[in-house]
CSV table of N, CA and C in Angstrom, one decimal:
chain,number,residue,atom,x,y,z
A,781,UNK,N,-1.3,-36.1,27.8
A,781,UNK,CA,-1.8,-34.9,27.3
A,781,UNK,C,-0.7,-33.9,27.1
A,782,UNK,N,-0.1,-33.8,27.9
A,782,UNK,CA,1.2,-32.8,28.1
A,782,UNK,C,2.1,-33.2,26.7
A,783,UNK,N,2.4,-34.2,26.7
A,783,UNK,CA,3.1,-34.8,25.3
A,783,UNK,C,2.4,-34.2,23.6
A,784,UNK,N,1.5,-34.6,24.0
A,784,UNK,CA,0.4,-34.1,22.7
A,784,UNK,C,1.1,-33.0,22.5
A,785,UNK,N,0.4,-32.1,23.5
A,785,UNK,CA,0.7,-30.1,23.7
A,785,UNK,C,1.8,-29.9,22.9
A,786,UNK,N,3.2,-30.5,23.7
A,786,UNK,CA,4.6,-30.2,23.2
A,786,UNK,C,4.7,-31.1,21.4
A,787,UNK,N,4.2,-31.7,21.2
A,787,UNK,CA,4.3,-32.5,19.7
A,787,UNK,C,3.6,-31.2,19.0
A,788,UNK,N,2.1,-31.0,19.1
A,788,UNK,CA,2.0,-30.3,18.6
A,788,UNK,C,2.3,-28.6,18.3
A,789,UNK,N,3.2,-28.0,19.5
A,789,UNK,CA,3.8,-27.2,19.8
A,789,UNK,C,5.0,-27.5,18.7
A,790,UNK,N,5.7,-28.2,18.8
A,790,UNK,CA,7.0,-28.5,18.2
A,790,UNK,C,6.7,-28.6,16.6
A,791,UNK,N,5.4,-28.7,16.6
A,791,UNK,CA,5.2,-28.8,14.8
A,791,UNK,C,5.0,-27.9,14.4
A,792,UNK,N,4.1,-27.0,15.0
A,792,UNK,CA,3.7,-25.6,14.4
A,792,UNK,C,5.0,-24.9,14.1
A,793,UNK,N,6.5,-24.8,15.6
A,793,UNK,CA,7.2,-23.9,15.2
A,793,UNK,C,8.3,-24.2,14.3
A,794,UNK,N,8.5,-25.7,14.2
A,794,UNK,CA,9.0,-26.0,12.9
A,794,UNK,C,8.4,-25.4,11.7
A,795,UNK,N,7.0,-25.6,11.4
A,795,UNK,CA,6.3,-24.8,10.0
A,795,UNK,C,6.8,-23.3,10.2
A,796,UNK,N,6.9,-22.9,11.2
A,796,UNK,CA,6.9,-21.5,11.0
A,796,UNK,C,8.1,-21.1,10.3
A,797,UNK,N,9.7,-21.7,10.8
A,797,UNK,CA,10.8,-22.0,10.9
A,797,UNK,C,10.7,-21.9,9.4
A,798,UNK,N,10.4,-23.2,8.5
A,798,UNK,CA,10.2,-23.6,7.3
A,798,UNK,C,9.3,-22.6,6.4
A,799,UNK,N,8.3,-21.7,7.0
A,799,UNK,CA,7.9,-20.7,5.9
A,799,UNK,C,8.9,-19.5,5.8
A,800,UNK,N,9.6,-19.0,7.0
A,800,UNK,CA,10.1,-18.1,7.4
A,800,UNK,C,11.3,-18.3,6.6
A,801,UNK,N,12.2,-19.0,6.1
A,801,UNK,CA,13.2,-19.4,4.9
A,801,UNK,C,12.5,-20.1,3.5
A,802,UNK,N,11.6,-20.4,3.1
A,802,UNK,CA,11.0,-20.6,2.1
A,802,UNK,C,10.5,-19.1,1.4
A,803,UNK,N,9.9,-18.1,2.1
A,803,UNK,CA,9.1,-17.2,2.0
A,803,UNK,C,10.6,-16.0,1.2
A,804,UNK,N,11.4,-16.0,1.7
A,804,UNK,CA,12.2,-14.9,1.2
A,804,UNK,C,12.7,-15.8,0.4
A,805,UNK,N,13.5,-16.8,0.1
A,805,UNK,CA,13.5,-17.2,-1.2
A,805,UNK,C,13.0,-17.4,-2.3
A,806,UNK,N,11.7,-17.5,-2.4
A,806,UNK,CA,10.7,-17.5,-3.2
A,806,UNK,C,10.2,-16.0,-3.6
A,807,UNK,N,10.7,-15.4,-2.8
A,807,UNK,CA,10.5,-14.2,-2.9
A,807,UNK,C,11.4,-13.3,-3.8
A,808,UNK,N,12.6,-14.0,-3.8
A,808,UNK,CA,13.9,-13.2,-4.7
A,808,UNK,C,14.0,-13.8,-5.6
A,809,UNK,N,12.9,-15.0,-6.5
A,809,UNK,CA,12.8,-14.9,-7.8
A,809,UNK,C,12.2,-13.9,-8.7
A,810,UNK,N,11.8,-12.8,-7.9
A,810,UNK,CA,11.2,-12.0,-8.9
A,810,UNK,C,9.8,-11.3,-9.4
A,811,UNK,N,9.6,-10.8,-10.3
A,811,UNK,CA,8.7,-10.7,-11.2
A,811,UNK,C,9.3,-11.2,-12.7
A,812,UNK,N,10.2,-11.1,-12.8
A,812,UNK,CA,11.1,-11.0,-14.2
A,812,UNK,C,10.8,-12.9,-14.1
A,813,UNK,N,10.3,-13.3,-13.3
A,813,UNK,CA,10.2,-14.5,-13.4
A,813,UNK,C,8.6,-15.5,-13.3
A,814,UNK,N,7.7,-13.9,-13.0
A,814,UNK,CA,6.5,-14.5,-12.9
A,814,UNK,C,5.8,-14.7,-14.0
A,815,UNK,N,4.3,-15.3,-13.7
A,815,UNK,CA,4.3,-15.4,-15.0
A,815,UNK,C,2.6,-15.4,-14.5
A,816,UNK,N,1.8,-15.0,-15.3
A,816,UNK,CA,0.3,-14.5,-15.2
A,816,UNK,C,-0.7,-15.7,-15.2
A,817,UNK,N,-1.5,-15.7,-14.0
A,817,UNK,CA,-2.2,-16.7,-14.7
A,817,UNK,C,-3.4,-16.8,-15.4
A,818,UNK,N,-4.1,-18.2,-16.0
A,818,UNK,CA,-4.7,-17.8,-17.2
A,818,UNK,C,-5.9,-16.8,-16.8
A,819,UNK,N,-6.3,-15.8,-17.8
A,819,UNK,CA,-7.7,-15.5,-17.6
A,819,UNK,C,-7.0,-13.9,-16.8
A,820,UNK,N,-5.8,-14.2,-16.6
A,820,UNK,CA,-5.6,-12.9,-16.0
A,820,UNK,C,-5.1,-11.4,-17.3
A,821,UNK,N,-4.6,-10.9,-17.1
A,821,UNK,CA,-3.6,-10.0,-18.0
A,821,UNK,C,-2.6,-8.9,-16.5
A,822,UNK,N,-1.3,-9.2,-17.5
A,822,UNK,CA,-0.2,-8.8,-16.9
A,822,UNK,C,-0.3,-6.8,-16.6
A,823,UNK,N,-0.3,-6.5,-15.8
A,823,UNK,CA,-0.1,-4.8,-15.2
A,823,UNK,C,0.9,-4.4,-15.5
A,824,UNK,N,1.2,-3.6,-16.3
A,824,UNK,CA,3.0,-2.8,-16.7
A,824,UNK,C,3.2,-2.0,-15.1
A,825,UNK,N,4.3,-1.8,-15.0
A,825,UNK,CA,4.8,-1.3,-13.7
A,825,UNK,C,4.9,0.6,-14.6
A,826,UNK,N,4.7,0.8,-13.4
A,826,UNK,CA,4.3,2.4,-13.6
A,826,UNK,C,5.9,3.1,-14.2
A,827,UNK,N,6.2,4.0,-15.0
A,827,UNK,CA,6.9,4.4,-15.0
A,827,UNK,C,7.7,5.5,-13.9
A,828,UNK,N,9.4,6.0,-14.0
A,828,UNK,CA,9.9,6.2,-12.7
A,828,UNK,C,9.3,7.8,-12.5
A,829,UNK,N,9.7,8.3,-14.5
A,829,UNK,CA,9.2,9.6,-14.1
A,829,UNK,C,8.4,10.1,-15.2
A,830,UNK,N,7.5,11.3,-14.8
A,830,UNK,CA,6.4,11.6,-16.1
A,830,UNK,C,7.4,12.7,-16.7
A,831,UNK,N,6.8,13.2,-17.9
A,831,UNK,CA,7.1,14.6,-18.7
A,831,UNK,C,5.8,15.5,-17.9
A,832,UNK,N,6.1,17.3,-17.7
A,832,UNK,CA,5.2,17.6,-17.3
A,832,UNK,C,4.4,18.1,-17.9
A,833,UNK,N,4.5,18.0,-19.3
A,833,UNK,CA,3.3,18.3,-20.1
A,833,UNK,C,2.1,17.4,-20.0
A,834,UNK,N,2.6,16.0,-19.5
A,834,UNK,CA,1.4,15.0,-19.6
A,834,UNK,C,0.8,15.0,-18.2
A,835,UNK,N,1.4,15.6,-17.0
A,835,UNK,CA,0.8,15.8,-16.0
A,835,UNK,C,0.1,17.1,-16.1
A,836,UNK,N,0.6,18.0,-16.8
A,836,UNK,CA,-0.1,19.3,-16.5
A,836,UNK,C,-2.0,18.7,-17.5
A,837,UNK,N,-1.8,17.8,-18.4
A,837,UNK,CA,-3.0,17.4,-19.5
A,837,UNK,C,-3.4,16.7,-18.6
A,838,UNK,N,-2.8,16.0,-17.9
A,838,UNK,CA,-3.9,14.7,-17.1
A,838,UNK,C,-4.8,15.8,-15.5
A,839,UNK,N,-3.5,16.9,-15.4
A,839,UNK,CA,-4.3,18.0,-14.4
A,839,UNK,C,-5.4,18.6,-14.6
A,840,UNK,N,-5.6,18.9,-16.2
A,840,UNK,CA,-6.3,19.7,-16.5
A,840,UNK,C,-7.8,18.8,-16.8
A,841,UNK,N,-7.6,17.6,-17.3
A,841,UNK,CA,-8.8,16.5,-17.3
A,841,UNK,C,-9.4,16.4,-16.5
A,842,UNK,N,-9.2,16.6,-15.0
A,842,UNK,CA,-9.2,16.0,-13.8
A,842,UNK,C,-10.1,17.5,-13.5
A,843,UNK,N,-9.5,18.5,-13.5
A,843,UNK,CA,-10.3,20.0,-13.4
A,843,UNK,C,-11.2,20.0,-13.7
A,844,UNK,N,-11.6,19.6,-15.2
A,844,UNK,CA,-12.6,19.7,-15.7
A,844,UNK,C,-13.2,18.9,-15.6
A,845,UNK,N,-13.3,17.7,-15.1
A,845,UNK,CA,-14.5,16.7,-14.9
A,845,UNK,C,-14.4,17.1,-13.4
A,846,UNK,N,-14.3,18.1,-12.5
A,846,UNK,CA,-14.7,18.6,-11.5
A,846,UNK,C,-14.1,18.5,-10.2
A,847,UNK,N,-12.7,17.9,-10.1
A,847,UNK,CA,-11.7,18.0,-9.2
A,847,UNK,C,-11.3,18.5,-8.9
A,848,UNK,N,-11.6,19.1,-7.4
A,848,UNK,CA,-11.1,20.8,-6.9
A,848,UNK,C,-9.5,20.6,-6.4
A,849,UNK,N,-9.0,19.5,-6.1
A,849,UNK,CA,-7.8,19.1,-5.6
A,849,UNK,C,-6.8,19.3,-7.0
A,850,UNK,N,-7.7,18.6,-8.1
A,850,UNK,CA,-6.7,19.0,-9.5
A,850,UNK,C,-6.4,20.0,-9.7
A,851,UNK,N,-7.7,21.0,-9.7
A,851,UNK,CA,-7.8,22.9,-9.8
A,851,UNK,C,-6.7,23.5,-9.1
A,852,UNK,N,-6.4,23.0,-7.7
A,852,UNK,CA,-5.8,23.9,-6.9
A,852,UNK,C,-4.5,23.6,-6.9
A,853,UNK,N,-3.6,22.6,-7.5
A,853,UNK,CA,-2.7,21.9,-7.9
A,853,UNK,C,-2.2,22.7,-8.9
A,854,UNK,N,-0.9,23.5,-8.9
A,854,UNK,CA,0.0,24.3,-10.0
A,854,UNK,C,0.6,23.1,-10.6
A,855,UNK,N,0.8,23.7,-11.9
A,855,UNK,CA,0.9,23.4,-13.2
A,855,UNK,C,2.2,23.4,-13.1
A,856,UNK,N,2.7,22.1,-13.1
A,856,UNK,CA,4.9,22.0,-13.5
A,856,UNK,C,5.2,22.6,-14.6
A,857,UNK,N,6.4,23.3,-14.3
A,857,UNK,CA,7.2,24.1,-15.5
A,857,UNK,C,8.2,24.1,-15.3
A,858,UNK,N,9.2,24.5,-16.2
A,858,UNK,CA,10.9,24.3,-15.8
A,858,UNK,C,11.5,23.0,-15.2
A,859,UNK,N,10.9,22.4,-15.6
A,859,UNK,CA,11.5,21.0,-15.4
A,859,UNK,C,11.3,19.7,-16.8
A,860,UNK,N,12.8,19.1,-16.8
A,860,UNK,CA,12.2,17.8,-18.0
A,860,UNK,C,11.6,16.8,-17.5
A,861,UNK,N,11.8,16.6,-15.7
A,861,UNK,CA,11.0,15.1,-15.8
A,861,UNK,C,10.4,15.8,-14.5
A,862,UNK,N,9.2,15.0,-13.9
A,862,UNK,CA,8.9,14.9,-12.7
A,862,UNK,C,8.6,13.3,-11.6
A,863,UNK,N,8.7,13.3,-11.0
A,863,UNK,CA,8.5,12.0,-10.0
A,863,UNK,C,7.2,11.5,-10.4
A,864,UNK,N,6.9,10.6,-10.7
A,864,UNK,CA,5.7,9.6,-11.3
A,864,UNK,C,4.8,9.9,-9.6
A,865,UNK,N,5.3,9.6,-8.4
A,865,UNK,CA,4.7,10.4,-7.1
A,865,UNK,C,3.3,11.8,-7.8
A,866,UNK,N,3.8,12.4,-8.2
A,866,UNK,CA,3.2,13.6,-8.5
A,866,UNK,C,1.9,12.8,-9.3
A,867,UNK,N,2.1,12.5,-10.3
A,867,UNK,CA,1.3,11.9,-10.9
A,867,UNK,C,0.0,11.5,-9.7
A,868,UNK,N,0.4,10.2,-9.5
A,868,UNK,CA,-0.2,9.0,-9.0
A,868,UNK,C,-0.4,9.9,-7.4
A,869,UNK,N,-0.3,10.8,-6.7
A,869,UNK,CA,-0.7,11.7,-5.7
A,869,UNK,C,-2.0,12.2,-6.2
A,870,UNK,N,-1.8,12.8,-7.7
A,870,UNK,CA,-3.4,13.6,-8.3
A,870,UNK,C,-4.3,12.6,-8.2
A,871,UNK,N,-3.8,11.4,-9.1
A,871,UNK,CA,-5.2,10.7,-9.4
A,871,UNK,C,-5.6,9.9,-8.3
A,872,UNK,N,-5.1,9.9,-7.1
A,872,UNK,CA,-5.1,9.2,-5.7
A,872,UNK,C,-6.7,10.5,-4.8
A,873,UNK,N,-5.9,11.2,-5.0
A,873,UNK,CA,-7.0,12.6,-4.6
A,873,UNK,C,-7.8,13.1,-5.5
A,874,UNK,N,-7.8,12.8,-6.6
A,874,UNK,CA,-8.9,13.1,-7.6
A,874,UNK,C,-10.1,11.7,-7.4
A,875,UNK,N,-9.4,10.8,-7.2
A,875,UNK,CA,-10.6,9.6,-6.6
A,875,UNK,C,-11.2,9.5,-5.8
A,876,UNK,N,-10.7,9.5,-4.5
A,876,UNK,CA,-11.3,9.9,-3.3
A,876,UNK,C,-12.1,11.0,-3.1
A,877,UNK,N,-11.8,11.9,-3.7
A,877,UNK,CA,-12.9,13.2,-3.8
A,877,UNK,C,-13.8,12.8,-4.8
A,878,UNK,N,-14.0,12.0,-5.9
A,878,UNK,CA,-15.2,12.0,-7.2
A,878,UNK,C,-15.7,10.6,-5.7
A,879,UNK,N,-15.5,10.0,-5.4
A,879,UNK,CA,-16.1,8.8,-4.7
A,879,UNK,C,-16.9,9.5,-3.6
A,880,UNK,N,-16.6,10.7,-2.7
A,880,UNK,CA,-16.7,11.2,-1.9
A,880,UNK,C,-18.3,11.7,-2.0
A,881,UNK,N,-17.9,12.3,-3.4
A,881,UNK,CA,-18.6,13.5,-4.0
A,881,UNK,C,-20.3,12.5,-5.0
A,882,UNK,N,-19.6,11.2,-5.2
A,882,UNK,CA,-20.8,10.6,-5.9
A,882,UNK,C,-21.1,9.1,-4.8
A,883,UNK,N,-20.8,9.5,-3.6
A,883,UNK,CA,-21.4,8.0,-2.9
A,883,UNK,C,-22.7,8.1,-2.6
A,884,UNK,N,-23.7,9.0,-3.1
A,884,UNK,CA,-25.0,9.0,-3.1
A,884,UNK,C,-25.7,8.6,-4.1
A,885,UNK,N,-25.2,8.7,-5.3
A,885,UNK,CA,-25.6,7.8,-6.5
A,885,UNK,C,-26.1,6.6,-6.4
A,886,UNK,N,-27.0,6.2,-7.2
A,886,UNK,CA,-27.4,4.9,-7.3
A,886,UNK,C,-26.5,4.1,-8.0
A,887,UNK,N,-26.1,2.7,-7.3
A,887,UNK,CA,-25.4,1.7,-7.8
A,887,UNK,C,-25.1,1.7,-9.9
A,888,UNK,N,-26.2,1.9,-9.9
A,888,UNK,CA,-26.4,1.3,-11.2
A,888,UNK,C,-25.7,2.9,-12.0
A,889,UNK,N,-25.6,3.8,-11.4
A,889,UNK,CA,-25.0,4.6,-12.0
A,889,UNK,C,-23.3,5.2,-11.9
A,890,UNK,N,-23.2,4.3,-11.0
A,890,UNK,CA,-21.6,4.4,-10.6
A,890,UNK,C,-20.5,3.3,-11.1
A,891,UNK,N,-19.1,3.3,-11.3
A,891,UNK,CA,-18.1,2.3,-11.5
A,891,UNK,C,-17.5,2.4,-11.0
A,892,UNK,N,-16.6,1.8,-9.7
A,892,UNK,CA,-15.7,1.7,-8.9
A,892,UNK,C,-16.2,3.1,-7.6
A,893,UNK,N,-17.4,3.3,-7.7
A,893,UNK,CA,-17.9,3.7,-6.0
A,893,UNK,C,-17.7,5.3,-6.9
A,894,UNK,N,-17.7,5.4,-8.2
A,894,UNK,CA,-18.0,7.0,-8.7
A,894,UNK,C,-18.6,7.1,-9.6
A,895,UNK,N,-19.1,8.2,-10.1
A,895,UNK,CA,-20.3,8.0,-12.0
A,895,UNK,C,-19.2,8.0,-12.6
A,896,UNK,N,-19.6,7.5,-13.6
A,896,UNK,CA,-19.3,7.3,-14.8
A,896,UNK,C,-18.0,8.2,-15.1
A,897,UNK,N,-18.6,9.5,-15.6
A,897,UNK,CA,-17.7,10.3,-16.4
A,897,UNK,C,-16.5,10.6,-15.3
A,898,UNK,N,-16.8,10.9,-14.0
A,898,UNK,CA,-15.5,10.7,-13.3
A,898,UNK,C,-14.3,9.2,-13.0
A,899,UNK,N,-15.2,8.3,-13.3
A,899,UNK,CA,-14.3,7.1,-13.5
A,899,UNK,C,-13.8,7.5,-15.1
A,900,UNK,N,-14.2,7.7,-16.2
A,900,UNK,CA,-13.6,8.5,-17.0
A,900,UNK,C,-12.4,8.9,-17.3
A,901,UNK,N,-13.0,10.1,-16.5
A,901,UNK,CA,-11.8,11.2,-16.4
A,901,UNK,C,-10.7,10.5,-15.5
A,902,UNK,N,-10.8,9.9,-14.7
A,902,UNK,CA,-9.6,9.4,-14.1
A,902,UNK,C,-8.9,8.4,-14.5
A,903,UNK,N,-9.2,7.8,-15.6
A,903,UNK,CA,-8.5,6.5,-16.9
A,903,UNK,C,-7.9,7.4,-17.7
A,904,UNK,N,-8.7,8.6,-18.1
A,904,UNK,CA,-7.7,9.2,-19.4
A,904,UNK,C,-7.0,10.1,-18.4
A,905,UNK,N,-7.1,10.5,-17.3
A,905,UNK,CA,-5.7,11.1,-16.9
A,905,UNK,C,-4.6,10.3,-16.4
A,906,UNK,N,-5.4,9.3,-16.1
A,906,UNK,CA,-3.7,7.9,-15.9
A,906,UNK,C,-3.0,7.7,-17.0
A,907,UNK,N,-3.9,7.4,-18.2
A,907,UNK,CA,-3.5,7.1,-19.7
A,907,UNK,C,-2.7,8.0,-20.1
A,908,UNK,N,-3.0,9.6,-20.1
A,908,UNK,CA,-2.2,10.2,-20.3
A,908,UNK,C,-0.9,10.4,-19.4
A,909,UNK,N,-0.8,10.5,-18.3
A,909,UNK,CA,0.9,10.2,-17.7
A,909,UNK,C,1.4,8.5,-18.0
A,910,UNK,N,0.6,7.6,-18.8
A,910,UNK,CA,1.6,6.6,-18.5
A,910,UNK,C,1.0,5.4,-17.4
A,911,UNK,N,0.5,5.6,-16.5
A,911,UNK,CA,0.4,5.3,-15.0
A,911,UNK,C,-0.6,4.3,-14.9
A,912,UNK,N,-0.5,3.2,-14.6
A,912,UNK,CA,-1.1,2.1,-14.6
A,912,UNK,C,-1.6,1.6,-13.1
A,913,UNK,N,-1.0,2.3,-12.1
A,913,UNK,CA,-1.3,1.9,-10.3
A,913,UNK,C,-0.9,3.0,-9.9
A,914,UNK,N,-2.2,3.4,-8.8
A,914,UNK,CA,-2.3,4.8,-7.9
A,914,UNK,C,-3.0,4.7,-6.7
C-alpha cells in the first residue's frame, strides 16, 4: 500500500514539475502568434492612450443616458493624450451603476444585467474612445 501512495505521489509531482516548465513556455509565444478559433472573432487590444475630446463625448453619453459617476467626472482639457485607464475607469463605473440601478427589471428587458438604452450608451461610449475591454 505504502508503495502505491509513493508511486502515486511521485507522479503527480512529476506532472506538476512538467506543467510548471511547459506553462511559461507556451506562454511566451504570444498573442502575435495566436490564432482564433473558429466561430470566434478576434478582440483588438485597447489602445494605450485616448484623445480627450473622445473621452469628454463618451463622458457626456454616459451623463445623459443617466450616469451620475459620468456627471460628476470633469471634463479633460489641456492635455493631447490621456491614459486609456481614464477611459475604461468611466465605462467600468458607468456599468455597475446602470446594473445597479436596472437589476429590478425584468429579464426580457435587460442586456448584460442592464436595459437596453444603457447597454447602449455604454457601446457608443466605448466606441467612441476606441476601447474594446473595461
Amino acid at each position: 500500500m505504502n508503495l502505491i501512495t509513493r508511486t502515486g505521489l511521485a507522479a503527480v509531482v512529476a506532472v506538476g514539475a512538467v506543467a510548471t516548465v511547459v506553462a511559461p513556455a507556451s506562454a511566451a509565444i504570444g498573442a502575435d502568434h495566436a490564432r482564433a478559433a473558429s466561430g470566434t472573432h478576434a478582440v483588438a487590444a485597447n489602445p494605450k492612450t485616448i484623445k480627450p475630446a473622445a473621452y469628454n463625448q463618451a463622458r457626456s453619453i454616459l451623463a445623459n443616458a443617466g450616469s451620475q459617476t459620468a456627471a460628476k467626472s470633469h471634463p479633460i482639457h489641456g492635455k493631447d493624450d490621456v491614459p486609456v485607464s481614464y477611459g475604461t475607469s468611466l465605462l467600468a463605473a458607468a456599468r455597475d451603476e446602470f446594473r445597479q440601478t436596472d437589476k429590478k427589471l425584468p429579464p426580457k428587458d435587460k442586456k448584460s444585467d442592464m436595459s437596453i438604452p444603457h447597454y447602449n450608451a455604454i457601446h457608443s461610449a466605448a466606441k467612441t474612445m476606441g476601447i474594446d475591454r473595461w
